[in-house]
N, CA, C and O atoms as CSV, one atom per row, in Angstrom:
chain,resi,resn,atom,element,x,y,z
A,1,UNK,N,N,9.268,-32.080,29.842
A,1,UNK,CA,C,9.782,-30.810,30.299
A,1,UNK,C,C,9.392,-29.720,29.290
A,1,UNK,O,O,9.728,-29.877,28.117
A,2,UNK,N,N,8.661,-28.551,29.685
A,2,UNK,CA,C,8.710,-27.142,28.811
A,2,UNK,C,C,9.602,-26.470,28.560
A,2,UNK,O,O,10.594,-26.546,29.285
A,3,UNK,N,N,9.595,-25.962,27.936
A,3,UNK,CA,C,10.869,-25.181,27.608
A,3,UNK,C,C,10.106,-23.381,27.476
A,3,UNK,O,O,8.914,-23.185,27.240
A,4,UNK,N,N,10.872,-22.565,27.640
A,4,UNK,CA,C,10.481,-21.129,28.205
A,4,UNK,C,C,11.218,-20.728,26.544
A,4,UNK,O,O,10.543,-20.146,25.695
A,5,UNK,N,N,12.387,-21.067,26.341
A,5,UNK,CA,C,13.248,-20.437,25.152
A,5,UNK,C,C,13.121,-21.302,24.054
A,5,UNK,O,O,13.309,-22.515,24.144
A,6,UNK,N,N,12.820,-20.744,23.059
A,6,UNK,CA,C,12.475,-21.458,21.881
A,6,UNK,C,C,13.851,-22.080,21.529
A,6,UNK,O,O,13.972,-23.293,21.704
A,7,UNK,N,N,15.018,-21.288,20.995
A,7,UNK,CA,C,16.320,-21.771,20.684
A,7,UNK,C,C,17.456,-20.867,21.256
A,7,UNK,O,O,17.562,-19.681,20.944
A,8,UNK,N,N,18.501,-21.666,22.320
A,8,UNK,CA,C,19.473,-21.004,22.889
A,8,UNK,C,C,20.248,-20.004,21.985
A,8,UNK,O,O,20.745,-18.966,22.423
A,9,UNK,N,N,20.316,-20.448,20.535
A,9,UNK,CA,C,21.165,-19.360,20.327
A,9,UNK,C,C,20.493,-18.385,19.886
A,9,UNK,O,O,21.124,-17.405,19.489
A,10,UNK,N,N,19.258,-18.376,19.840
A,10,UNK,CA,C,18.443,-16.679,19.558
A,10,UNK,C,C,18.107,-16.273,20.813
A,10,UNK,O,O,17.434,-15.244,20.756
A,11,UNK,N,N,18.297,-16.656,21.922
A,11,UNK,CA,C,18.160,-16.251,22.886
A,11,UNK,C,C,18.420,-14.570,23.529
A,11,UNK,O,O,17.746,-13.963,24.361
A,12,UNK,N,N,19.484,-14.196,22.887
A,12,UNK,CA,C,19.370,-12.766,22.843
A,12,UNK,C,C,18.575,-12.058,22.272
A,12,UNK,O,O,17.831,-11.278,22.866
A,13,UNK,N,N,18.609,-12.243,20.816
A,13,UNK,CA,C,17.816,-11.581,19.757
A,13,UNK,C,C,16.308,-11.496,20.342
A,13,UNK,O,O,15.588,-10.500,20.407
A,14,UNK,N,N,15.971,-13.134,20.845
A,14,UNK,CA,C,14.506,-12.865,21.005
A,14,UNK,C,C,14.137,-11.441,22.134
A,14,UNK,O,O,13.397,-10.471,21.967
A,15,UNK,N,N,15.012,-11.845,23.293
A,15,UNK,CA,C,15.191,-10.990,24.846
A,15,UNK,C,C,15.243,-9.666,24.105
A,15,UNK,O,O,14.119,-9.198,23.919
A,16,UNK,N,N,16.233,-8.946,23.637
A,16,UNK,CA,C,15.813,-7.635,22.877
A,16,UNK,C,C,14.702,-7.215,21.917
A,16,UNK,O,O,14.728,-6.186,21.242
A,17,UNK,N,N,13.953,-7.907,21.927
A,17,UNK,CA,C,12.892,-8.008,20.944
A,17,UNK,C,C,11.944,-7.537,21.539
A,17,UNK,O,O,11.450,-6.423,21.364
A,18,UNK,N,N,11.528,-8.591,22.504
A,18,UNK,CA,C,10.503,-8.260,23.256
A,18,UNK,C,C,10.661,-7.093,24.392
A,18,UNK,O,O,9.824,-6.362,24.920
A,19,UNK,N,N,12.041,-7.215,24.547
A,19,UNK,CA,C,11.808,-5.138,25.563
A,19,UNK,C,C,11.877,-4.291,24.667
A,19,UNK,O,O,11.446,-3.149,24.826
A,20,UNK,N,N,12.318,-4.621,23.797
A,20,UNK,CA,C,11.765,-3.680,22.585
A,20,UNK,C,C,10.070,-3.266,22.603
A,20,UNK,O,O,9.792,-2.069,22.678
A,21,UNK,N,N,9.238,-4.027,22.550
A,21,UNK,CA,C,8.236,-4.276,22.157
A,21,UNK,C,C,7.368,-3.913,23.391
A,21,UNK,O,O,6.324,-3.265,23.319
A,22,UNK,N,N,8.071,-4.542,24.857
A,22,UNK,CA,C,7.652,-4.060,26.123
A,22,UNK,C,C,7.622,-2.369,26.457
A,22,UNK,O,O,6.774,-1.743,27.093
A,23,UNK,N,N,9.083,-1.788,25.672
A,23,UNK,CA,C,9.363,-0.625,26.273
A,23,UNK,C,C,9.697,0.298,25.017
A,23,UNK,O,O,10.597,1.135,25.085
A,24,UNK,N,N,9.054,0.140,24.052
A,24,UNK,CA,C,8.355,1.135,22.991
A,24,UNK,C,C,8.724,2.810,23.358
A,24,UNK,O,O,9.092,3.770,22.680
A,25,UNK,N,N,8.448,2.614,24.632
A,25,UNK,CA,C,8.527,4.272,24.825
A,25,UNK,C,C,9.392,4.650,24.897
A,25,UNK,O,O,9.561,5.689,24.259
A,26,UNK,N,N,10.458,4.159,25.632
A,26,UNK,CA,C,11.835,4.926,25.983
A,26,UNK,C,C,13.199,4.068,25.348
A,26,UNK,O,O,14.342,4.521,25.406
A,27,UNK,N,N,12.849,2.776,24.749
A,27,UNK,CA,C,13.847,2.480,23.754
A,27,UNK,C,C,13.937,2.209,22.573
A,27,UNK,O,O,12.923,1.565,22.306
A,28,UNK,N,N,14.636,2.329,21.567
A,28,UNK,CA,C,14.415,2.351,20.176
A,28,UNK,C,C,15.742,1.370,19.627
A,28,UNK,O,O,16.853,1.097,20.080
A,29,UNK,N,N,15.102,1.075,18.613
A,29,UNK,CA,C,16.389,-0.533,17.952
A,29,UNK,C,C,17.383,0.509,17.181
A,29,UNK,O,O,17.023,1.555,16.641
A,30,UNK,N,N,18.777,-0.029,17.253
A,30,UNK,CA,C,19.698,0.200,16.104
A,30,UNK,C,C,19.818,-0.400,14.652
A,30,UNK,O,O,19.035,-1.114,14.027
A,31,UNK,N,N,20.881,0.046,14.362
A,31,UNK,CA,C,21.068,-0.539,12.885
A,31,UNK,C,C,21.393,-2.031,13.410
A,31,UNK,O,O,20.933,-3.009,12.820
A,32,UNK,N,N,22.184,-2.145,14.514
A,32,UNK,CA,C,22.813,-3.636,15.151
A,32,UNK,C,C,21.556,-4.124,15.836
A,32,UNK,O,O,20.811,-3.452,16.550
A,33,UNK,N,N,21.449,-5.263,15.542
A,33,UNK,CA,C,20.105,-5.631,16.220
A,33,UNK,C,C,20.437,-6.077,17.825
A,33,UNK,O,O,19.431,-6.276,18.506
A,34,UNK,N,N,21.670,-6.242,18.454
A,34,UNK,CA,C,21.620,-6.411,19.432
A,34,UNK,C,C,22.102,-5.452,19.874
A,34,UNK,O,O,23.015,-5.612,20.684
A,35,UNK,N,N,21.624,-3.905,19.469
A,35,UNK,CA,C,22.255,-2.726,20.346
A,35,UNK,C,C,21.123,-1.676,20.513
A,35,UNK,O,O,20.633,-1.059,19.567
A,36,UNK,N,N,20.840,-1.567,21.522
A,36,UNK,CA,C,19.397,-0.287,21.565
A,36,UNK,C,C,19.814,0.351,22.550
A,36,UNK,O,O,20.615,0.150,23.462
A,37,UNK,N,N,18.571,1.846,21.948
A,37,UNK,CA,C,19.362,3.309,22.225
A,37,UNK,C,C,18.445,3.623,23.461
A,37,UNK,O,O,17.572,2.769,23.613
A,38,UNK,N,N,18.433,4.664,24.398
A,38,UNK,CA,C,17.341,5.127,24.853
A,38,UNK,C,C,17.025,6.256,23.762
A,38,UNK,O,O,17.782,6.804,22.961
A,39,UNK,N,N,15.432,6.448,24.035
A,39,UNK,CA,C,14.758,7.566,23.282
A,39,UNK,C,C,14.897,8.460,24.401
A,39,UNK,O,O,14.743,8.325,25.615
A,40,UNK,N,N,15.444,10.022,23.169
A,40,UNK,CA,C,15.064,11.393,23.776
A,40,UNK,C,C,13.866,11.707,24.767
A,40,UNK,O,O,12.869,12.097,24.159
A,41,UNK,N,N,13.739,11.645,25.936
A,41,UNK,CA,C,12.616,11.514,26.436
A,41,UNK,C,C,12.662,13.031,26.939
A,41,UNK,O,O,13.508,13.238,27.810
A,42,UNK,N,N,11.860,14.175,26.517
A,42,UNK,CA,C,11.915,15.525,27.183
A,42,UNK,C,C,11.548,15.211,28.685
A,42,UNK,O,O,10.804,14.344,29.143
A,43,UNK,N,N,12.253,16.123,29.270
A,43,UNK,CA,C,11.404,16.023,30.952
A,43,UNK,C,C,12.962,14.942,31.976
A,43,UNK,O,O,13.421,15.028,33.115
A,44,UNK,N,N,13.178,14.318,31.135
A,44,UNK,CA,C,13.752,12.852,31.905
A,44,UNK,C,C,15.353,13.243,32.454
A,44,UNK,O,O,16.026,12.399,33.046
């Protein structure tokens, strides 16, 4: 069997990581690593 998640209990951390990383543009990390902000987006 494969496994998709490396380890259940980073399972969050990783998931915010990578939309982090996906969505660069309009969200930005906190001081809390499991709390992100939207970015000021002019226009939006």
């Amino acid at each position: 069997m494969q496994r998709i998640i490396n380890d259940p209990d980073n399972i969050v951390n990783e998931m915010l990581e990578g939309f982090l990383k996906a969505h660069a543009d309009i969200v930005e990390a906190t001081a809390n690593p499991r709390v992100i902000k939207a970015r000021n987006i002019p226009g939006a």
